Coordinates of N, CA, C and O and ligand atoms in Angstrom, one line a residue:
M1 N 91.5 118.1 50.9 CA 90.3 118.9 51.0 C 89.4 118.4 52.2 O 89.3 117.2 52.4
M2 N 88.9 119.3 52.9 CA 88.0 119.0 54.1 C 86.7 118.5 53.5 O 86.1 119.2 52.6
L3 N 86.1 117.5 54.1 CA 84.8 116.9 53.7 C 83.8 117.2 54.8 O 84.2 117.0 56.0
P4 N 82.6 117.5 54.5 CA 81.6 117.7 55.5 C 81.2 116.4 56.2 O 81.1 115.4 55.5
I5 N 81.1 116.4 57.5 CA 80.8 115.2 58.3 C 79.3 115.1 58.5 O 78.6 116.1 58.9
V6 N 78.8 113.9 58.2 CA 77.3 113.6 58.4 C 77.1 113.3 59.8 O 77.8 112.5 60.4
T7 N 76.1 114.0 60.4 CA 75.9 113.8 61.9 C 74.5 113.2 62.1 O 73.5 113.4 61.4
Y8 N 74.4 112.5 63.3 CA 73.1 111.9 63.7 C 72.1 113.0 63.9 O 72.5 114.1 64.4
P9 N 70.8 112.9 63.6 CA 70.2 111.6 63.1 C 70.0 111.4 61.6 O 69.1 110.8 61.2
D10 N 71.0 111.9 60.9 CA 70.9 111.8 59.4 C 70.9 110.3 59.0 O 71.7 109.5 59.4
K11 N 69.9 110.0 58.2 CA 69.6 108.6 57.8 C 70.7 107.9 57.0 O 70.8 106.7 56.9
R12 N 71.6 108.8 56.4 CA 72.7 108.2 55.6 C 73.6 107.4 56.5 O 74.3 106.5 55.9
L13 N 73.6 107.6 57.8 CA 74.5 106.9 58.7 C 74.0 105.4 58.8 O 74.8 104.6 59.4
K14 N 72.8 105.1 58.3 CA 72.3 103.8 58.5 C 72.6 102.9 57.3 O 72.3 101.7 57.3
I15 N 73.2 103.5 56.2 CA 73.5 102.7 55.0 C 74.6 101.7 55.3 O 75.5 102.0 56.0
V16 N 74.4 100.5 54.7 CA 75.4 99.4 54.8 C 76.3 99.7 53.6 O 75.9 99.7 52.4
S17 N 77.6 99.9 53.9 CA 78.6 100.2 52.9 C 79.0 99.0 52.0 O 78.8 97.9 52.4
K18 N 79.5 99.3 50.8 CA 79.8 98.2 49.8 C 81.4 98.1 49.7 O 82.1 99.1 49.9
D19 N 81.8 96.9 49.3 CA 83.3 96.7 49.2 C 83.9 97.6 48.1 O 83.2 97.9 47.1
V20 N 85.1 98.0 48.3 CA 85.9 98.7 47.3 C 86.5 97.7 46.3 O 87.0 96.6 46.7
T21 N 86.3 98.0 45.0 CA 86.9 97.0 44.0 C 88.0 97.7 43.2 O 88.8 97.0 42.5
T22 N 88.0 99.0 43.2 CA 89.0 99.7 42.3 C 90.0 100.5 43.3 O 89.5 101.4 44.0
F23 N 91.3 100.2 43.2 CA 92.3 100.9 44.0 C 93.1 101.8 43.2 O 94.2 101.5 42.7
D24 N 92.5 103.0 42.9 CA 93.2 103.9 42.0 C 93.5 105.3 42.6 O 93.3 105.4 43.8
A25 N 93.9 106.2 41.8 CA 94.3 107.5 42.3 C 93.1 108.2 43.0 O 93.3 109.0 44.0
K26 N 91.9 108.0 42.5 CA 90.7 108.6 43.0 C 90.5 108.2 44.5 O 90.2 109.0 45.4
L27 N 90.7 106.9 44.7 CA 90.6 106.3 46.1 C 91.7 106.9 47.0 O 91.4 107.3 48.1
H28 N 92.9 107.1 46.4 CA 94.0 107.7 47.2 C 93.7 109.1 47.6 O 93.9 109.5 48.8
T29 N 93.1 109.9 46.7 CA 92.7 111.3 47.0 C 91.7 111.3 48.1 O 91.7 112.1 49.0
F30 N 90.7 110.3 48.0 CA 89.6 110.3 49.0 C 90.2 109.9 50.3 O 89.8 110.5 51.3
L31 N 91.1 109.0 50.4 CA 91.8 108.6 51.7 C 92.5 109.8 52.3 O 92.4 110.1 53.5
D32 N 93.2 110.6 51.4 CA 93.9 111.8 51.9 C 92.9 112.8 52.4 O 93.2 113.5 53.5
D33 N 91.8 112.9 51.8 CA 90.7 113.9 52.2 C 90.1 113.4 53.5 O 89.8 114.3 54.4
M34 N 89.9 112.1 53.7 CA 89.4 111.6 55.0 C 90.4 111.9 56.1 O 90.0 112.3 57.2
Y35 N 91.7 111.7 55.8 CA 92.7 112.0 56.8 C 92.7 113.5 57.3 O 92.6 113.8 58.5
E36 N 92.6 114.4 56.3 CA 92.6 115.8 56.6 C 91.4 116.2 57.4 O 91.5 116.9 58.4
T37 N 90.3 115.6 57.0 CA 89.0 115.9 57.7 C 89.1 115.4 59.2 O 88.7 116.1 60.1
M38 N 89.6 114.2 59.4 CA 89.7 113.6 60.7 C 90.6 114.4 61.6 O 90.3 114.7 62.7
I39 N 91.8 114.7 61.1 CA 92.8 115.4 61.9 C 92.3 116.8 62.3 O 92.4 117.3 63.4
N40 N 91.7 117.5 61.3 CA 91.2 118.9 61.6 C 90.0 119.0 62.4 O 89.5 120.1 62.8
T41 N 89.4 117.8 62.8 CA 88.2 117.8 63.7 C 88.5 117.0 65.0 O 87.6 116.7 65.7
N42 N 89.8 116.8 65.2 CA 90.3 116.2 66.4 C 89.8 114.7 66.5 O 89.6 114.2 67.6
G43 N 89.6 114.1 65.4 CA 89.2 112.7 65.5 C 90.4 111.7 65.5 O 91.5 112.1 65.1
I44 N 90.1 110.5 65.9 CA 91.1 109.4 65.9 C 90.7 108.3 65.0 O 91.5 107.4 64.7
G45 N 89.4 108.4 64.5 CA 88.9 107.3 63.6 C 87.8 107.9 62.8 O 87.1 108.8 63.2
L46 N 87.7 107.4 61.5 CA 86.7 107.9 60.6 C 86.3 106.9 59.6 O 87.2 106.2 59.1
A47 N 85.0 106.7 59.4 CA 84.6 105.7 58.3 C 84.1 106.6 57.1 O 83.5 107.7 57.3
A48 N 84.2 106.0 55.9 CA 83.8 106.7 54.7 C 82.4 107.2 54.8 O 82.0 108.3 54.3
I49 N 81.5 106.4 55.3 CA 80.0 106.8 55.4 C 79.8 108.1 56.2 O 78.9 108.8 55.9
Q50 N 80.8 108.4 57.1 CA 80.6 109.6 57.8 C 80.9 110.9 57.0 O 80.6 112.0 57.4
V51 N 81.5 110.6 55.8 CA 81.6 111.8 54.9 C 80.9 111.5 53.6 O 81.3 111.8 52.5
D52 N 79.8 110.7 53.8 CA 78.8 110.5 52.7 C 79.3 109.6 51.6 O 78.8 109.8 50.4
R53 N 80.2 108.6 51.9 CA 80.6 107.7 50.8 C 80.4 106.3 51.4 O 81.1 105.8 52.3
P54 N 79.4 105.6 50.8 CA 79.0 104.2 51.4 C 79.9 103.1 50.9 O 79.5 102.2 50.2
I55 N 81.2 103.3 51.2 CA 82.2 102.2 50.8 C 83.0 101.8 52.0 O 83.1 102.5 53.0
N56 N 83.4 100.5 52.0 CA 84.1 99.9 53.1 C 85.5 100.4 53.3 O 86.5 99.7 53.0
V57 N 85.6 101.6 53.8 CA 86.9 102.3 54.1 C 86.8 102.9 55.4 O 85.8 103.6 55.8
L58 N 87.9 102.7 56.2 CA 88.0 103.4 57.5 C 89.4 103.7 57.7 O 90.3 103.1 57.2
I59 N 89.6 104.8 58.5 CA 91.0 105.1 58.9 C 91.0 105.3 60.4 O 90.1 105.7 61.0
V60 N 92.2 105.0 61.0 CA 92.4 105.2 62.4 C 93.8 105.7 62.6 O 94.8 105.3 62.0
N61 N 93.9 106.8 63.5 CA 95.3 107.3 63.8 C 95.3 107.6 65.3 O 94.8 108.7 65.7
L62 N 95.8 106.6 66.1 CA 95.7 106.8 67.5 C 96.7 107.9 68.0 O 97.8 108.0 67.4
P63 N 96.4 108.6 69.0 CA 97.4 109.5 69.6 C 98.6 108.8 70.2 O 98.4 107.7 70.7
N64 N 99.7 109.5 70.3 CA 100.9 108.9 71.0 C 100.6 108.9 72.5 O 99.7 109.6 73.0
D65 N 101.4 108.1 73.2 CA 101.2 107.9 74.6 C 101.8 109.1 75.4 O 101.7 109.1 76.6
D66 N 102.3 110.1 74.7 CA 102.9 111.2 75.4 C 101.9 112.2 76.0 O 100.7 112.0 75.7
E67 N 102.3 113.3 76.7 CA 101.3 114.2 77.3 C 100.5 114.9 76.3 O 99.3 115.2 76.5
E68 N 101.2 115.3 75.2 CA 100.4 116.1 74.1 C 99.4 115.3 73.4 O 98.5 115.8 72.8
G69 N 99.7 114.0 73.3 CA 98.8 113.1 72.6 C 98.8 113.4 71.1 O 97.8 113.4 70.4
T70 N 100.0 113.8 70.6 CA 100.1 114.1 69.2 C 99.8 112.8 68.3 O 100.1 111.7 68.7
Q71 N 99.3 113.1 67.1 CA 99.0 112.0 66.2 C 100.1 112.0 65.1 O 100.1 112.9 64.3
D72 N 100.9 110.9 65.0 CA 101.9 110.8 63.9 C 101.2 110.2 62.7 O 100.7 109.1 62.8
K73 N 101.4 110.8 61.5 CA 100.8 110.2 60.3 C 101.4 108.8 60.0 O 100.8 108.0 59.4
A74 N 102.7 108.6 60.5 CA 103.3 107.3 60.3 C 102.5 106.2 61.0 O 102.6 105.0 60.5
N75 N 101.7 106.5 62.0 CA 100.9 105.5 62.6 C 99.5 105.3 62.0 O 98.6 104.6 62.5
L76 N 99.2 106.1 60.9 CA 97.9 106.0 60.3 C 97.6 104.6 59.7 O 98.5 104.1 59.0
L77 N 96.4 104.1 60.0 CA 96.0 102.9 59.4 C 94.9 103.2 58.4 O 93.9 103.8 58.8
E78 N 95.0 102.7 57.2 CA 94.0 102.8 56.2 C 93.5 101.4 55.9 O 94.2 100.5 55.5
I79 N 92.3 101.2 56.3 CA 91.7 99.8 56.3 C 90.5 99.7 55.4 O 89.5 100.4 55.5
I80 N 90.7 98.9 54.3 CA 89.7 98.8 53.3 C 89.1 97.3 53.3 O 89.9 96.4 53.4
N81 N 87.8 97.2 53.1 CA 87.1 95.9 53.1 C 87.5 95.0 54.3 O 87.9 93.9 54.1
P82 N 87.4 95.6 55.5 CA 87.8 94.7 56.7 C 86.8 93.6 57.0 O 85.6 93.8 56.8
V83 N 87.4 92.5 57.5 CA 86.6 91.4 58.0 C 87.2 91.0 59.4 O 88.4 90.8 59.5
I84 N 86.3 90.9 60.4 CA 86.8 90.4 61.7 C 86.9 88.9 61.6 O 85.9 88.3 61.3
T85 N 88.1 88.4 61.8 CA 88.2 86.9 61.7 C 88.1 86.2 63.0 O 87.8 85.0 63.1
H86 N 88.5 86.9 64.1 CA 88.4 86.3 65.4 C 88.4 87.4 66.5 O 88.8 88.5 66.2
S87 N 87.9 87.0 67.6 CA 87.8 88.0 68.7 C 87.9 87.3 70.1 O 87.7 86.1 70.1
E88 N 88.3 88.1 71.1 CA 88.5 87.5 72.4 C 88.1 88.5 73.5 O 88.5 89.7 73.4
G89 N 87.5 88.1 74.5 CA 87.2 88.9 75.7 C 86.3 90.0 75.5 O 85.8 90.3 74.4
T90 N 86.0 90.8 76.5 CA 85.2 92.0 76.4 C 85.9 93.1 77.2 O 86.6 92.8 78.2
T91 N 85.6 94.3 76.8 CA 86.2 95.5 77.5 C 85.2 96.6 77.4 O 84.3 96.6 76.5
V92 N 85.2 97.6 78.3 CA 84.3 98.7 78.3 C 85.1 100.0 78.2 O 86.1 100.2 78.9
Y93 N 84.7 100.9 77.3 CA 85.5 102.2 77.1 C 84.5 103.3 76.8 O 83.5 103.1 76.1
Q94 N 84.8 104.5 77.3 CA 83.9 105.6 77.0 C 84.2 106.2 75.6 O 85.3 106.8 75.3
E95 N 83.3 105.9 74.7 CA 83.5 106.3 73.3 C 82.9 107.6 72.9 O 81.9 108.1 73.5
G96 N 83.4 108.2 71.8 CA 82.9 109.4 71.2 C 82.9 109.2 69.7 O 83.6 108.3 69.2
C97 N 82.2 110.0 69.0 CA 82.1 109.9 67.5 C 81.9 111.2 66.9 O 81.1 112.0 67.4
L98 N 82.6 111.5 65.8 CA 82.5 112.8 65.1 C 81.1 113.0 64.6 O 80.7 114.1 64.4
S99 N 80.3 111.9 64.4 CA 79.0 112.0 63.9 C 77.9 112.2 65.0 O 76.7 112.3 64.7
V100 N 78.4 112.1 66.2 CA 77.5 112.3 67.4 C 78.2 113.3 68.3 O 78.7 112.9 69.4
P101 N 78.3 114.6 67.9 CA 79.2 115.5 68.6 C 78.7 115.7 70.1 O 77.5 115.7 70.4
K102 N 79.7 115.9 70.9 CA 79.5 116.2 72.3 C 78.9 115.2 73.2 O 78.2 115.5 74.2
F103 N 78.9 113.9 72.7 CA 78.3 112.9 73.5 C 79.3 111.7 73.7 O 79.9 111.2 72.7
Y104 N 79.5 111.3 74.9 CA 80.5 110.2 75.2 C 79.8 109.2 76.1 O 79.1 109.6 77.1
E105 N 79.9 107.9 75.9 CA 79.2 107.0 76.7 C 80.0 105.6 76.7 O 80.7 105.3 75.7
D106 N 79.9 104.9 77.8 CA 80.6 103.6 78.0 C 79.9 102.6 77.0 O 78.7 102.5 77.0
V107 N 80.8 101.9 76.3 CA 80.3 100.9 75.3 C 81.1 99.6 75.6 O 82.3 99.7 75.8
E108 N 80.5 98.4 75.5 CA 81.2 97.2 75.6 C 81.6 96.6 74.2 O 80.7 96.6 73.3
R109 N 82.8 96.2 74.1 CA 83.3 95.6 72.8 C 84.2 94.4 73.1 O 84.6 94.2 74.3
F110 N 84.6 93.7 72.0 CA 85.6 92.7 72.2 C 86.9 93.4 72.7 O 87.3 94.5 72.2
E111 N 87.7 92.6 73.5 CA 88.9 93.2 74.0 C 90.0 93.1 72.9 O 90.7 94.1 72.7
S112 N 90.1 92.0 72.2 CA 91.0 92.0 71.1 C 90.4 91.3 69.9 O 89.4 90.5 70.0
I113 N 90.8 91.8 68.7 CA 90.3 91.2 67.4 C 91.4 90.9 66.4 O 92.5 91.5 66.5
G114 N 91.1 90.1 65.5 CA 92.0 89.9 64.4 C 91.2 90.3 63.1 O 90.0 90.0 63.1
I115 N 91.8 91.0 62.2 CA 91.1 91.4 61.0 C 91.9 91.0 59.8 O 93.1 91.0 59.8
T116 N 91.2 90.8 58.6 CA 91.9 90.9 57.3 C 91.3 92.1 56.6 O 90.2 92.5 56.9
Y117 N 92.1 92.7 55.8 CA 91.7 93.9 55.1 C 92.6 94.1 53.9 O 93.5 93.3 53.7
Q118 N 92.3 95.2 53.1 CA 93.2 95.6 52.0 C 93.8 97.0 52.3 O 93.1 97.8 52.9
N119 N 95.0 97.2 51.8 CA 95.5 98.6 52.0 C 95.1 99.4 50.7 O 94.4 98.9 49.9
R120 N 95.6 100.6 50.6 CA 95.2 101.5 49.6 C 95.6 101.0 48.2 O 95.1 101.5 47.2
D121 N 96.6 100.1 48.1 CA 97.0 99.5 46.8 C 96.3 98.2 46.6 O 96.6 97.5 45.6
G122 N 95.3 97.8 47.4 CA 94.6 96.6 47.2 C 95.3 95.3 47.7 O 94.8 94.2 47.5
E123 N 96.4 95.5 48.4 CA 97.2 94.3 48.9 C 96.5 93.8 50.2 O 96.0 94.5 51.0
A124 N 96.5 92.4 50.3 CA 95.9 91.8 51.4 C 96.7 91.9 52.6 O 97.9 91.7 52.6
C125 N 96.1 92.3 53.8 CA 96.8 92.5 55.0 C 96.1 91.8 56.2 O 94.8 91.5 56.0
T126 N 96.8 91.5 57.2 CA 96.1 91.1 58.5 C 96.6 91.9 59.6 O 97.7 92.5 59.5
L127 N 95.8 92.0 60.7 CA 96.2 92.8 61.8 C 95.6 92.2 63.1 O 94.4 91.8 63.1
E128 N 96.4 92.1 64.1 CA 95.9 91.7 65.5 C 95.8 93.0 66.3 O 96.9 93.7 66.4
A129 N 94.7 93.3 66.9 CA 94.6 94.6 67.6 C 94.0 94.3 69.0 O 93.1 93.5 69.2
D130 N 94.6 95.1 70.0 CA 93.9 95.1 71.3 C 93.9 96.5 71.8 O 94.3 97.5 71.1
G131 N 93.5 96.7 73.0 CA 93.4 98.1 73.6 C 92.6 99.0 72.8 O 91.6 98.7 72.1
L132 N 93.0 100.3 72.8 CA 92.3 101.4 72.1 C 92.1 101.1 70.6 O 91.1 101.5 70.0
L133 N 93.2 100.5 70.0 CA 93.1 100.2 68.5 C 92.0 99.3 68.2 O 91.2 99.5 67.3
S134 N 91.9 98.2 69.0 CA 90.8 97.3 68.8 C 89.4 97.9 68.9 O 88.5 97.7 68.1
I135 N 89.3 98.8 69.9 CA 88.0 99.5 70.1 C 87.7 100.4 69.0 O 86.6 100.4 68.4
A136 N 88.7 101.2 68.5 CA 88.5 102.1 67.4 C 88.1 101.4 66.1 O 87.2 101.8 65.4
I137 N 88.8 100.3 65.8 CA 88.5 99.5 64.6 C 87.0 99.0 64.7 O 86.3 99.1 63.7
Q138 N 86.6 98.4 65.8 CA 85.3 97.9 66.0 C 84.2 99.0 65.8 O 83.2 98.8 65.2
H139 N 84.5 100.2 66.4 CA 83.6 101.3 66.3 C 83.4 101.7 64.8 O 82.3 101.9 64.3
E140 N 84.6 101.7 64.1 CA 84.5 102.2 62.7 C 83.9 101.1 61.8 O 83.1 101.4 60.8
I141 N 84.1 99.8 62.1 CA 83.5 98.7 61.3 C 82.0 98.8 61.5 O 81.2 98.5 60.6
D142 N 81.5 99.1 62.7 CA 80.1 99.3 62.9 C 79.5 100.3 62.0 O 78.4 100.2 61.5
H143 N 80.2 101.4 61.8 CA 79.8 102.5 60.8 C 79.6 101.9 59.5 O 78.6 102.2 58.8
L144 N 80.5 101.0 59.0 CA 80.4 100.4 57.7 C 79.1 99.5 57.6 O 78.6 99.3 56.5
L145 N 78.6 99.0 58.8 CA 77.4 98.2 58.8 C 76.2 99.0 59.1 O 75.1 98.5 59.3
G146 N 76.4 100.4 59.1 CA 75.2 101.3 59.3 C 74.8 101.4 60.8 O 73.7 101.8 61.1
K147 N 75.8 101.1 61.7 CA 75.5 101.1 63.1 C 76.3 102.2 63.9 O 77.5 102.4 63.6
L148 N 75.6 102.8 64.8 CA 76.3 103.8 65.6 C 76.5 103.3 67.1 O 75.7 102.5 67.5
F149 N 77.5 103.9 67.8 CA 77.7 103.4 69.1 C 76.5 103.6 70.1 O 76.3 102.8 71.0
I150 N 75.7 104.6 69.8 CA 74.5 104.9 70.7 C 73.5 103.7 70.6 O 72.7 103.6 71.5
E151 N 73.6 102.9 69.5 CA 72.7 101.8 69.4 C 73.0 100.6 70.4 O 72.3 99.7 70.6
K152 N 74.2 100.7 71.0 CA 74.7 99.7 71.9 C 74.4 100.1 73.4 O 74.7 99.3 74.3
L153 N 73.8 101.2 73.5 CA 73.4 101.7 74.9 C 72.2 101.0 75.4 O 71.4 100.5 74.6
S154 N 72.1 100.9 76.7 CA 70.9 100.3 77.4 C 69.7 101.2 77.0 O 69.8 102.4 76.6
Y155 N 68.4 100.7 77.2 CA 67.2 101.4 76.8 C 67.2 102.8 77.6 O 67.0 103.8 77.0
G156 N 67.5 102.8 78.9 CA 67.5 104.0 79.7 C 68.5 105.0 79.3 O 68.2 106.2 79.1
R157 N 69.7 104.5 79.0 CA 70.8 105.5 78.5 C 70.5 106.1 77.2 O 70.8 107.2 76.9
R158 N 69.9 105.2 76.3 CA 69.6 105.7 75.0 C 68.5 106.8 75.0 O 68.6 107.8 74.4
K159 N 67.5 106.6 75.9 CA 66.4 107.6 76.1 C 67.0 108.9 76.6 O 66.6 110.0 76.1
K160 N 67.9 108.8 77.5 CA 68.6 110.0 78.1 C 69.3 110.7 77.0 O 69.3 112.0 76.9
F161 N 70.1 109.9 76.2 CA 70.8 110.5 75.1 C 69.9 111.3 74.1 O 70.2 112.4 73.8
E162 N 68.8 110.7 73.7 CA 67.9 111.3 72.7 C 67.4 112.6 73.3 O 67.3 113.6 72.5
K163 N 67.1 112.7 74.6 CA 66.5 113.9 75.2 C 67.6 115.0 75.2 O 67.4 116.1 74.7
E164 N 68.8 114.6 75.6 CA 69.9 115.6 75.7 C 70.3 116.1 74.3 O 70.6 117.2 74.1
Y165 N 70.4 115.1 73.4 CA 70.8 115.5 72.0 C 69.9 116.4 71.3 O 70.3 117.4 70.7
K166 N 68.5 116.1 71.5 CA 67.5 117.0 70.9 C 67.6 118.4 71.5 O 67.5 119.4 70.8
R167 N 67.8 118.5 72.8 CA 67.9 119.8 73.5 C 69.1 120.6 73.0 O 69.1 121.8 72.7
M168 N 70.2 119.8 72.8 CA 71.5 120.5 72.3 C 71.3 121.0 70.8 O 71.7 122.1 70.5
Q169 N 70.6 120.2 70.0 CA 70.3 120.7 68.6 C 69.4 121.9 68.6 O 69.6 122.8 67.8
K170 N 68.4 121.9 69.5 CA 67.5 123.1 69.6 C 68.4 124.3 69.9 O 68.2 125.4 69.4
E171 N 69.2 124.2 70.9 CA 70.1 125.3 71.4 C 70.9 125.8 70.3 O 71.1 127.0 70.0
L172 N 71.5 124.9 69.5 CA 72.4 125.2 68.4 C 71.6 126.0 67.3 O 72.1 127.0 66.8
K173 N 70.4 125.5 67.0 CA 69.5 126.2 66.0 C 69.2 127.6 66.5 O 69.3 128.5 65.7
S174 N 68.9 127.8 67.8 CA 68.5 129.1 68.2 C 69.6 130.1 68.2 O 69.5 131.3 68.1
K175 N 70.9 129.5 68.5 CA 72.1 130.4 68.4 C 72.3 130.9 67.0 O 72.8 132.0 66.8
K176 N 72.0 130.0 66.0 CA 72.3 130.3 64.6 C 71.3 131.4 64.1 O 71.7 132.2 63.3
S177 N 70.1 131.4 64.6 CA 69.1 132.3 64.0 C 69.0 133.6 64.7 O 69.7 133.9 65.7
Ligands
LIG1 C1 87.7 105.0 71.0 C2 86.4 105.2 70.9 C3 85.8 105.6 69.7 C4 86.6 105.8 68.6 C5 86.0 106.2 67.3 C6 86.6 107.5 66.8 N1 86.0 108.6 67.5 C7 86.5 109.9 67.3 O1 87.5 110.1 66.6 C8 85.8 111.0 68.1 C9 86.2 112.2 68.0 C10 85.6 113.4 68.6 C11 86.2 114.6 68.5 C12 85.7 115.7 69.1 O2 86.2 117.0 68.9 C13 85.7 117.9 68.0 O3 84.7 117.6 67.4 C14 86.5 119.1 67.8 C15 84.5 115.6 69.8 O4 84.1 116.8 70.5 C16 82.9 117.4 70.3 O5 82.1 116.8 69.7 C17 82.7 118.7 70.9 C18 83.9 114.4 70.0 C19 84.5 113.2 69.4 C20 88.0 105.6 68.7 C21 88.5 105.1 69.9
LIG2 CO1 82.0 107.1 64.9

């Protein structure tokens, strides 16, 4: 089932999510719904709070390195209750977010990270990530902390974003009416 995506400036995106304690069929259905929602909106990462569930759940499905950039479900990562255990270096990447449509901006993050997390069955897992995977996981973990990538922009860039985003929302409203 497709779930509606919460978009900026909705205050629900500021909620700090809580840990998952029950790993049951309901959680599995929710994870499947998150996947369907992400794939059908051309996303590569999604946090539960983006579909109005304040729980520490995120999914990432990076595109393949081929020309089509297809996403194989076999590469889907379901990450529950993540904790960053270590990090190294910094990197800059132009990020986008399904909750901030049509806006992309350079953001600085750790180059590589190590995390502990649980899978859909509650089993303890560890993961070392670098490149796009590291960036995507950090972006999604920020959602679980109630933070959006636009909060990492410089004062000037954030101002420009607010102006452009407001104008875009006005345009969308006038097209609807
Ligand atoms: C690197 C940087 C950030 C992430 C986080 C995950 N971000 C996304 O999955 C962004 C998806 C996205 C998809 C869009 O396409 C549609 O909405 C159809 C999009 O386009 C528009 O808003 C028009 C923008 C962002 C992972 C890795
Ligand atoms: Co996002």
